[in-house]
Tab-separated table of N, CA and C and ligand atoms in Angstrom:
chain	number	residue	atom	x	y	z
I	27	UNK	N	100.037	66.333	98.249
I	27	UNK	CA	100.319	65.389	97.160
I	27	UNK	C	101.489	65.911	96.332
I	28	UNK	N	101.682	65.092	95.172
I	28	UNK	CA	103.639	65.412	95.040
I	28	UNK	C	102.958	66.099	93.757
I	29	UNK	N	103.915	66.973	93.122
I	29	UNK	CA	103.770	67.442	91.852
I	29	UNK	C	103.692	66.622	90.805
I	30	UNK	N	103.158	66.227	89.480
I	30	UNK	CA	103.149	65.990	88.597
I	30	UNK	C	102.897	66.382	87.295
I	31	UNK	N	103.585	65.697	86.803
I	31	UNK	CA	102.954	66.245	85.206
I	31	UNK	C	103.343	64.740	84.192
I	32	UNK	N	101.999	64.523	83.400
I	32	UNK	CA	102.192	63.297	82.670
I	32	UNK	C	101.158	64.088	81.518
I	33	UNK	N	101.386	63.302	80.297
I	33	UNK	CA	100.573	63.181	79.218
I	33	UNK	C	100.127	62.439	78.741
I	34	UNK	N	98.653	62.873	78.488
I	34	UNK	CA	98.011	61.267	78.016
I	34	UNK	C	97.632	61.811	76.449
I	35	UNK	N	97.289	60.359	75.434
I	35	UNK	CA	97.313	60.621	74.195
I	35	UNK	C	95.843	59.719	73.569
I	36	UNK	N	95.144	59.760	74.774
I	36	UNK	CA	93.679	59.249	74.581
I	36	UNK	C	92.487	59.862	75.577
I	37	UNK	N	91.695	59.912	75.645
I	37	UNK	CA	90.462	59.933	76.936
I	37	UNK	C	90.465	58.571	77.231
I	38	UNK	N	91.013	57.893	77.323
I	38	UNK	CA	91.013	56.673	78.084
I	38	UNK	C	91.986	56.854	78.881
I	39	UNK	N	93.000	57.621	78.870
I	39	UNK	CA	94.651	57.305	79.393
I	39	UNK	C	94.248	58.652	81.105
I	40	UNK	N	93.265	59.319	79.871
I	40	UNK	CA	93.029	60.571	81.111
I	40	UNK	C	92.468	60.151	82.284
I	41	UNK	N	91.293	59.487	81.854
I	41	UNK	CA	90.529	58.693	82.595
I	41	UNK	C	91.091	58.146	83.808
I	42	UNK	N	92.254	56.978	82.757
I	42	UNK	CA	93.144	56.487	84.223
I	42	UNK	C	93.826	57.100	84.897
I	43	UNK	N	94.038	58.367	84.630
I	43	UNK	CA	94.828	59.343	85.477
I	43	UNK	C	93.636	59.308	86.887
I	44	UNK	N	92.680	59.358	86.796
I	44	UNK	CA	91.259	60.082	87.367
I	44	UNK	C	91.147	59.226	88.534
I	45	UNK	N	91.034	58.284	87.488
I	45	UNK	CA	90.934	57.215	88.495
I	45	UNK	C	92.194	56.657	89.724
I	46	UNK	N	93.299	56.538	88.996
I	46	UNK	CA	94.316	56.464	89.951
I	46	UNK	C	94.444	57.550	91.045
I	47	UNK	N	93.985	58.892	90.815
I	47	UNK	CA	94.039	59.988	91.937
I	47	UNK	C	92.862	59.463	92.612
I	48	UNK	N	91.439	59.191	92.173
I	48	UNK	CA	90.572	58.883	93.172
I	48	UNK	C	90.825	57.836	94.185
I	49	UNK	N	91.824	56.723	93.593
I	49	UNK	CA	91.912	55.745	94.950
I	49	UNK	C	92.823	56.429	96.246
I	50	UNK	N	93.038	57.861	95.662
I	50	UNK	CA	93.628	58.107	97.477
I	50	UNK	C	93.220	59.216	97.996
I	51	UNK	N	91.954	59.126	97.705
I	51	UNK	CA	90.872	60.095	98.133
I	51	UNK	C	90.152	59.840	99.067
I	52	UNK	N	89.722	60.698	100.213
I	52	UNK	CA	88.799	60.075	101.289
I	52	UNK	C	87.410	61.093	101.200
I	53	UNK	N	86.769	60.445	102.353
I	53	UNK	CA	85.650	61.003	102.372
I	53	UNK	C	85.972	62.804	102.687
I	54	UNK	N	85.223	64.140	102.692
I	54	UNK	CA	85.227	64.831	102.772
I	54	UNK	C	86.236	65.895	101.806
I	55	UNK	N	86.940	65.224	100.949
I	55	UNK	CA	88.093	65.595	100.131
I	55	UNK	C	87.612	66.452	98.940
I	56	UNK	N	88.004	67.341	98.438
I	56	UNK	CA	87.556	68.214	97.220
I	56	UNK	C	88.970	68.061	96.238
I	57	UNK	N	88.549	68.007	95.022
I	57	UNK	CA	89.302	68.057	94.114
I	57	UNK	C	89.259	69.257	92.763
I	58	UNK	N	90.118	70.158	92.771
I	58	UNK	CA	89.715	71.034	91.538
I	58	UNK	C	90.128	70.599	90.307
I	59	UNK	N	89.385	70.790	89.476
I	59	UNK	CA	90.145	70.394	88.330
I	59	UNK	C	89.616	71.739	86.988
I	60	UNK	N	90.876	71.949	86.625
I	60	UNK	CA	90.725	73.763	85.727
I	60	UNK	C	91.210	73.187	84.675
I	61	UNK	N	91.102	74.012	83.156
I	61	UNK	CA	91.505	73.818	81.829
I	61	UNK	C	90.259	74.167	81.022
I	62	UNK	N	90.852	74.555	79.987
I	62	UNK	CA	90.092	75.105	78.779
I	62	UNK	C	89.146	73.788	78.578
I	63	UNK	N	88.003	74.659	78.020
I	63	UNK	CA	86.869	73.760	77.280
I	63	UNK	C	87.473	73.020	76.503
I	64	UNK	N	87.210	71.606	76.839
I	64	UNK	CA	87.748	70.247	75.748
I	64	UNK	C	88.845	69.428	75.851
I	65	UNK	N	89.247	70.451	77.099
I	65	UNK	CA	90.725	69.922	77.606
I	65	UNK	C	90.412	68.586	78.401
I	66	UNK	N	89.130	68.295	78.612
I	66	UNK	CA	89.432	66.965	79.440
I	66	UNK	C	88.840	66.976	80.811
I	67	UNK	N	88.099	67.729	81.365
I	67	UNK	CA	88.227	67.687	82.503
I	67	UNK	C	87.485	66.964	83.049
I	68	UNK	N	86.061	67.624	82.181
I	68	UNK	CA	85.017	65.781	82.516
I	68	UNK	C	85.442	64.548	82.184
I	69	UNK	N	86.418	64.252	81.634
I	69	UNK	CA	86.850	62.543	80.851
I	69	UNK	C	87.716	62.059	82.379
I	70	UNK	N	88.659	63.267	82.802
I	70	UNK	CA	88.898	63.098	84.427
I	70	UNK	C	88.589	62.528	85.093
I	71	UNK	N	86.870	63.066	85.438
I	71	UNK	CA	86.222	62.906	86.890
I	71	UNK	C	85.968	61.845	86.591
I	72	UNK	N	85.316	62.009	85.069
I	72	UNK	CA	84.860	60.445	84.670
I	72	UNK	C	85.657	59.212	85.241
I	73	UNK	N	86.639	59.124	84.685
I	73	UNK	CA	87.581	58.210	85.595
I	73	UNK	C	87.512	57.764	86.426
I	74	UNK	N	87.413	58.975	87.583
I	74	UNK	CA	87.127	58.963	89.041
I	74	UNK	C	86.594	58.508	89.501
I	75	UNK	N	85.709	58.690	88.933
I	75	UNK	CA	83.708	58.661	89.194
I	75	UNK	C	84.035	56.817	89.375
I	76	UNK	N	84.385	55.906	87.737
I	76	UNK	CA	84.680	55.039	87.271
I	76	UNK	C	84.806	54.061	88.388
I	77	UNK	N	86.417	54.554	89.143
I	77	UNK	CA	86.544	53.830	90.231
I	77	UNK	C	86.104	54.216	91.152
I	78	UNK	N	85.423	54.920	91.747
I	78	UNK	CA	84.216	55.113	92.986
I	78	UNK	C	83.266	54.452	92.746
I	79	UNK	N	83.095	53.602	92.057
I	79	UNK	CA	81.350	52.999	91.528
I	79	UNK	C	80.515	53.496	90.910
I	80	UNK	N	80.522	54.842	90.482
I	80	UNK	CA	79.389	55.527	89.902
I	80	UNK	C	79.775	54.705	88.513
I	81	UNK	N	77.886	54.349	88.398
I	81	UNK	CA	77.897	53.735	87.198
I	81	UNK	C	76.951	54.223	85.918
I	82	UNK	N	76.458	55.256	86.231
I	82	UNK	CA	75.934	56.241	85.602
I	82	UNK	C	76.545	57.180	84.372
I	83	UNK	N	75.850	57.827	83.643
I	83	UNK	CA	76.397	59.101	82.692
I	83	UNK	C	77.422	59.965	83.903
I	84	UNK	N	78.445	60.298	83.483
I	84	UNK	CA	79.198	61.437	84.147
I	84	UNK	C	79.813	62.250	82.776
I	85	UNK	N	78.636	63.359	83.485
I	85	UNK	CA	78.750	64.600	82.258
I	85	UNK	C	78.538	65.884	83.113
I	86	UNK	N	78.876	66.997	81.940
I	86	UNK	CA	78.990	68.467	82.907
I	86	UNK	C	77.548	68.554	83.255
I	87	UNK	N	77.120	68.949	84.511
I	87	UNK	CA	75.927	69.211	84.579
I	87	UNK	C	74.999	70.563	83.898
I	88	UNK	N	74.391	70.717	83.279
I	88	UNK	CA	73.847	71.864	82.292
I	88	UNK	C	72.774	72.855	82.994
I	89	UNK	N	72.088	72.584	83.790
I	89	UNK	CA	71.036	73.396	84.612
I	89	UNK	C	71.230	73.471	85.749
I	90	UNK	N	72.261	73.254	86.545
I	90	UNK	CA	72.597	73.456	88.331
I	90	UNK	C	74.140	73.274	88.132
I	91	UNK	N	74.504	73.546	89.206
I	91	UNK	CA	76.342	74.039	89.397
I	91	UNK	C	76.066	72.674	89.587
I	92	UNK	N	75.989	71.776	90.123
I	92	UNK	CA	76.473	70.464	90.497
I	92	UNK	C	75.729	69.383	90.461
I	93	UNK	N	75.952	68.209	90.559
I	93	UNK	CA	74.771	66.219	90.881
I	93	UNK	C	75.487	65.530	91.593
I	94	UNK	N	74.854	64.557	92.524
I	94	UNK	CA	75.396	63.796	93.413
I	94	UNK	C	75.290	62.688	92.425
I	95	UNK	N	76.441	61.780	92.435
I	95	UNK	CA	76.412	60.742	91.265
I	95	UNK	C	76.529	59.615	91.937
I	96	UNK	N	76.225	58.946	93.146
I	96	UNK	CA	76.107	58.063	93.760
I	96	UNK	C	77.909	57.509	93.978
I	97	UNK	N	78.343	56.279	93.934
I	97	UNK	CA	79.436	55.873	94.219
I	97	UNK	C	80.063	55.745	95.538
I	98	UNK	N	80.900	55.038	96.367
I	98	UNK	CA	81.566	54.837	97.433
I	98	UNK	C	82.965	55.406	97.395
I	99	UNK	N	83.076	56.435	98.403
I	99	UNK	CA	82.035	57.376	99.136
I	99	UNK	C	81.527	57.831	97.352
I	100	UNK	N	80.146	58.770	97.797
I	100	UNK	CA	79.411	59.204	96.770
I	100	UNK	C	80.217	60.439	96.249
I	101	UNK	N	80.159	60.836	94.860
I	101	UNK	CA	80.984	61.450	94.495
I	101	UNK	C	79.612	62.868	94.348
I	102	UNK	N	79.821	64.153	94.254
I	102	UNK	CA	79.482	65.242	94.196
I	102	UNK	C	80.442	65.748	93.174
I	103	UNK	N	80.084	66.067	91.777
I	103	UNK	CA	80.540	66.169	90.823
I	103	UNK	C	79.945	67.935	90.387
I	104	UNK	N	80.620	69.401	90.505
I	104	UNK	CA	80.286	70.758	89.885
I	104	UNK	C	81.005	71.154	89.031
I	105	UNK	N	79.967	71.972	88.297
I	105	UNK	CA	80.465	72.948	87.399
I	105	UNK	C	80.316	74.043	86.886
I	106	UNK	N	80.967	75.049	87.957
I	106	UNK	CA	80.910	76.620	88.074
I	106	UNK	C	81.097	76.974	87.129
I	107	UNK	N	81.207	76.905	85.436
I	107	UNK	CA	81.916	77.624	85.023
I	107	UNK	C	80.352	78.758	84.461
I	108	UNK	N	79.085	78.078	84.982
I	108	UNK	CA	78.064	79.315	84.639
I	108	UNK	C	77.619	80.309	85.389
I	109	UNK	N	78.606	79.997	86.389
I	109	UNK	CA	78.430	80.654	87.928
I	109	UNK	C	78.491	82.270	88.277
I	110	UNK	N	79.599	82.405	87.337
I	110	UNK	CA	80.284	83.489	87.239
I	110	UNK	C	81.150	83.823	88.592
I	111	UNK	N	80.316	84.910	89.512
I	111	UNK	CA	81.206	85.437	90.601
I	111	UNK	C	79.868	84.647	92.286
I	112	UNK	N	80.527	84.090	92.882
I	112	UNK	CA	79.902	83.731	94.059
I	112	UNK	C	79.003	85.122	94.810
I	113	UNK	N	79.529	86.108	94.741
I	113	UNK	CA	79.019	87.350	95.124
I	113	UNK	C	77.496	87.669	94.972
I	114	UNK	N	76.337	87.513	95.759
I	114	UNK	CA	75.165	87.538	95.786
I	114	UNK	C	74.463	86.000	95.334
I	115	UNK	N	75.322	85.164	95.429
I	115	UNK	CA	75.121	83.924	95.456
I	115	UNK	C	74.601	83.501	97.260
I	116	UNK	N	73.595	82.534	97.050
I	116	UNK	CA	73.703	82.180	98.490
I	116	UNK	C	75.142	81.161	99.239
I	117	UNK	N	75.684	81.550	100.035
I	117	UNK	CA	76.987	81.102	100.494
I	117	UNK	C	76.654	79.539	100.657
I	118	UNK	N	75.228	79.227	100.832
I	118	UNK	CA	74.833	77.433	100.938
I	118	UNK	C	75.215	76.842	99.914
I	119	UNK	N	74.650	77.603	98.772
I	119	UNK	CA	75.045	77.167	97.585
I	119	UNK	C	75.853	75.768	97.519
I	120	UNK	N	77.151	75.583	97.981
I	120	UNK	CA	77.759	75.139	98.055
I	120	UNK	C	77.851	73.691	98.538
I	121	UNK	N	77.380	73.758	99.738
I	121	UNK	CA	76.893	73.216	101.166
I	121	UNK	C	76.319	71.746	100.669
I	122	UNK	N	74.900	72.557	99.244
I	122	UNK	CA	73.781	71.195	99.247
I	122	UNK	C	75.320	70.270	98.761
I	123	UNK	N	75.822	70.547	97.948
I	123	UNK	CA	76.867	69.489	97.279
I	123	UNK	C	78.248	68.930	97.925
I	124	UNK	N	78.986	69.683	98.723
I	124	UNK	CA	80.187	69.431	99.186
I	124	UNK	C	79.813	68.813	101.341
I	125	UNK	N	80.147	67.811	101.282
I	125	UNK	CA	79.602	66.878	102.663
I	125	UNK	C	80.944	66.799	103.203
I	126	UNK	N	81.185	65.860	104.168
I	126	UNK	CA	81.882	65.504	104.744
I	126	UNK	C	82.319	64.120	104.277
I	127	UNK	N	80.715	63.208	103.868
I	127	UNK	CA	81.249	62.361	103.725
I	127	UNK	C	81.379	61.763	102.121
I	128	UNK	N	81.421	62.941	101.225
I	128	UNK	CA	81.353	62.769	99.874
I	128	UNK	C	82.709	63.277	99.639
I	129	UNK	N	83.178	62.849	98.364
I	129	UNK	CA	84.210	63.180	97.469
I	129	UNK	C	83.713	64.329	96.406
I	130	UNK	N	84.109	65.526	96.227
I	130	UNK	CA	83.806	66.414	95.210
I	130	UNK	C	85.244	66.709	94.320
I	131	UNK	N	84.651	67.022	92.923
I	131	UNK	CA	85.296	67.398	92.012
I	131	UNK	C	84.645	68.433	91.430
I	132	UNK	N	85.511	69.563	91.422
I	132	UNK	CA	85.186	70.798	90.967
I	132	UNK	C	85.471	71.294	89.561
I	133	UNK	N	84.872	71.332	88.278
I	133	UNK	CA	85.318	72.223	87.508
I	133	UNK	C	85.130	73.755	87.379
I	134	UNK	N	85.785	74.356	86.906
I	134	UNK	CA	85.411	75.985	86.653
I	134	UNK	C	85.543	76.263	87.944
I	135	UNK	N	86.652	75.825	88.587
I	135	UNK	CA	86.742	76.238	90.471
I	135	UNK	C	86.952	77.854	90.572
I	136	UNK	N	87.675	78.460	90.143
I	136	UNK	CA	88.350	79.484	90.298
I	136	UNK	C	87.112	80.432	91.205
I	137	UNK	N	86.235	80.828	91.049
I	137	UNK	CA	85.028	81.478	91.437
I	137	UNK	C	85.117	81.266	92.724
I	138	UNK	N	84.887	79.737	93.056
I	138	UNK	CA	84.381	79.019	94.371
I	138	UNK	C	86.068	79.192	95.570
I	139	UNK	N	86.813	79.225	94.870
I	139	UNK	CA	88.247	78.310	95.689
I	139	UNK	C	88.397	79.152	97.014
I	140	UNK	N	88.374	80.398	97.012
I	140	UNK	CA	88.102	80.729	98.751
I	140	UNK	C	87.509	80.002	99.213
I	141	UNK	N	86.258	79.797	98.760
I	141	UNK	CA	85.425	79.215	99.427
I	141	UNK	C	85.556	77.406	99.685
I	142	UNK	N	86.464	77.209	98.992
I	142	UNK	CA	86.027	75.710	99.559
I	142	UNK	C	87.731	74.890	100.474
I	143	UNK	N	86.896	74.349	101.085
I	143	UNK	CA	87.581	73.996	102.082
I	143	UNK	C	88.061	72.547	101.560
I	144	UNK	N	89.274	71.945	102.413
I	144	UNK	CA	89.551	70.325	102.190
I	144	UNK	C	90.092	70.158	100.729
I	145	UNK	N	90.478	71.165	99.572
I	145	UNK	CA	91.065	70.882	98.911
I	145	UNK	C	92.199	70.127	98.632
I	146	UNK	N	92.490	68.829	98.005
I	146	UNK	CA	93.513	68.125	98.681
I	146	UNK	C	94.632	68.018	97.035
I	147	UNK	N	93.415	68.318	96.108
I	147	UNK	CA	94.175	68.187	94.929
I	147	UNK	C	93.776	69.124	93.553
I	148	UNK	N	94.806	69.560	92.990
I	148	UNK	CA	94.505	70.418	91.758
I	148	UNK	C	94.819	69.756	90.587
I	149	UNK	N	93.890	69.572	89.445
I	149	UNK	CA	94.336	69.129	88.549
I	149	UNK	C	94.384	69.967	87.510
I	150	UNK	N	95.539	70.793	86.344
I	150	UNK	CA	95.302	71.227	85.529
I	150	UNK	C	95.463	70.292	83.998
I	151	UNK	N	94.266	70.711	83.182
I	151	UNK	CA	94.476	69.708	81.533
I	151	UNK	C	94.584	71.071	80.712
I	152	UNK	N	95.813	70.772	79.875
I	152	UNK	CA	95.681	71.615	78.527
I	152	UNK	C	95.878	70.674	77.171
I	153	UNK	N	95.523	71.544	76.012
I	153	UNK	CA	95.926	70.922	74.979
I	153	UNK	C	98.087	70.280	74.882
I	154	UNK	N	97.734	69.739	74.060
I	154	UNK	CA	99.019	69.595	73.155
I	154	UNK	C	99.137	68.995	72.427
I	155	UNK	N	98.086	69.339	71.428
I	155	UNK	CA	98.351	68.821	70.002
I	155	UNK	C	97.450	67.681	69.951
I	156	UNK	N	96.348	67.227	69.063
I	156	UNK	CA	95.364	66.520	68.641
I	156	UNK	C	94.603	65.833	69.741
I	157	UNK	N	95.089	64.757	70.079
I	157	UNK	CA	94.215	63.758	71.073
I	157	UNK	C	95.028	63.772	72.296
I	158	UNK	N	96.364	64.925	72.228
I	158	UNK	CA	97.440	64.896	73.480
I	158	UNK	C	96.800	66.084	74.518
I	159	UNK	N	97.496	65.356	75.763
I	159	UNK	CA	96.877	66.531	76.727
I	159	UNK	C	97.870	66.282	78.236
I	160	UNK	N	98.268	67.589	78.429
I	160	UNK	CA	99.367	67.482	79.275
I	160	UNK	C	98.600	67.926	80.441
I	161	UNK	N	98.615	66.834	82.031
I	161	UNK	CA	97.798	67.021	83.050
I	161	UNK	C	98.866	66.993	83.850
I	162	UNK	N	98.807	67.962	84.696
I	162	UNK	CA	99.583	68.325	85.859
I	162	UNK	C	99.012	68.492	86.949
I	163	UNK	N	99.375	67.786	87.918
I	163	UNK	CA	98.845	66.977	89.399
I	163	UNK	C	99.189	67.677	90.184
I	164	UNK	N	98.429	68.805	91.478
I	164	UNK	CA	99.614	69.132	92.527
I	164	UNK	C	98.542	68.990	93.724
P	2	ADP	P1	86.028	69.546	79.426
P	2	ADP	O1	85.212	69.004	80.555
P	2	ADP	O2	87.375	70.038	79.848
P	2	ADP	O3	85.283	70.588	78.625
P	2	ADP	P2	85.606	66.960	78.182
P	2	ADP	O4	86.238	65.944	79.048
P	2	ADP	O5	84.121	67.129	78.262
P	2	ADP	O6	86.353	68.367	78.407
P	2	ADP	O7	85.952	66.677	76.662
P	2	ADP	C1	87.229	66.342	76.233
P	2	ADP	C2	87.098	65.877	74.791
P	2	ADP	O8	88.385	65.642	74.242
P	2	ADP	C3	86.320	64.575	74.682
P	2	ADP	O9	85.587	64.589	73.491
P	2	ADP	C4	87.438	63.546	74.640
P	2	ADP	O10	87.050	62.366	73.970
P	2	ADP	C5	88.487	64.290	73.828
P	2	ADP	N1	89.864	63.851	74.081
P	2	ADP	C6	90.767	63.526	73.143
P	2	ADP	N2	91.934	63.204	73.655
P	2	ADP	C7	91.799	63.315	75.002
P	2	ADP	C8	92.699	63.109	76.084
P	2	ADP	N3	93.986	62.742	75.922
P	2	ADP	N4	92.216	63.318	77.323
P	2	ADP	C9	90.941	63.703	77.519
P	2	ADP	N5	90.032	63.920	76.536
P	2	ADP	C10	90.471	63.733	75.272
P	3	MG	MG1	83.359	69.594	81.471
């Protein structure tokens, strides 16, 4: 995918970022998405999620690295960032959530990224200034 970088100046604008990357997403595809707490990353997937059909809450998950959130293909939505180091982790771990024929979005990847395969897209969000947030696509 081509490099980018755009800024959005709402969680709505992010959103549509999310969503516009999910329509060229296929089945088995992983997506990372990294940035500081608050930066956006769930308002992202959200997006995503949005146009995949999931019509549900899409929020960080709080008691398991990851949730299958239904949608076409179904989206598999994690978030390592309580994970710490994969190291004495079971290597399945992974497995129950990331399919062939699901779409995943990863936050707090850094831990996992050896490990995961089919990565097709990185998204980084940082601040810039109040409700601004500069997302860069690669
Ligand atoms: P993360 O998952 O990175 O911790 P969240 O998506 O959960 O971040 O939260 C981002 C917060 O910032 C939300 O409260 C959202 O409404 C707010 N926000 C303000 N401006 C933006 C923007 N341009 N893009 C995304 N979120 C924004
Ligand atoms: Mg989050």
């Amino acid at each position: 995918m081509p490099h980018e970088v755009k800024h959005t100046y709402g969680p709505d604008q992010t959103e549509a970022l999310g969503a516009e990357l999910a329509s060229r997403l296929a089945p088995g595809d992983v997506v990372l998405v990294s940035g500081e707490l608050g930066s956006g990353k769930t308002t992202f997937v959200r997006g995503a999620c949005r146009a995949l059909g999931v019509e549900g809450p899409v929020t960080s998950p709080t008691f398991t690295i990851g949730q299958v959130l239904g949608g076409s293909p179904e989206v598999a939505h994690l978030d390592l960032y309580r994970l710490g180091t994969l190291a004495g982790e079971d290597p399945a771990l992974l497995d129950d959530y990331l399919t062939p024929d699901r779409v995943a979005f990863v936050e707090w990847p850094a831990v996992a990224e050896p490990a995961l395969e089919r990565v097709v897209a990185r998204v980084l969000l940082e601040h810039a200034g109040g409700d601004r947030r500069r997302v860069t696509l690669t």
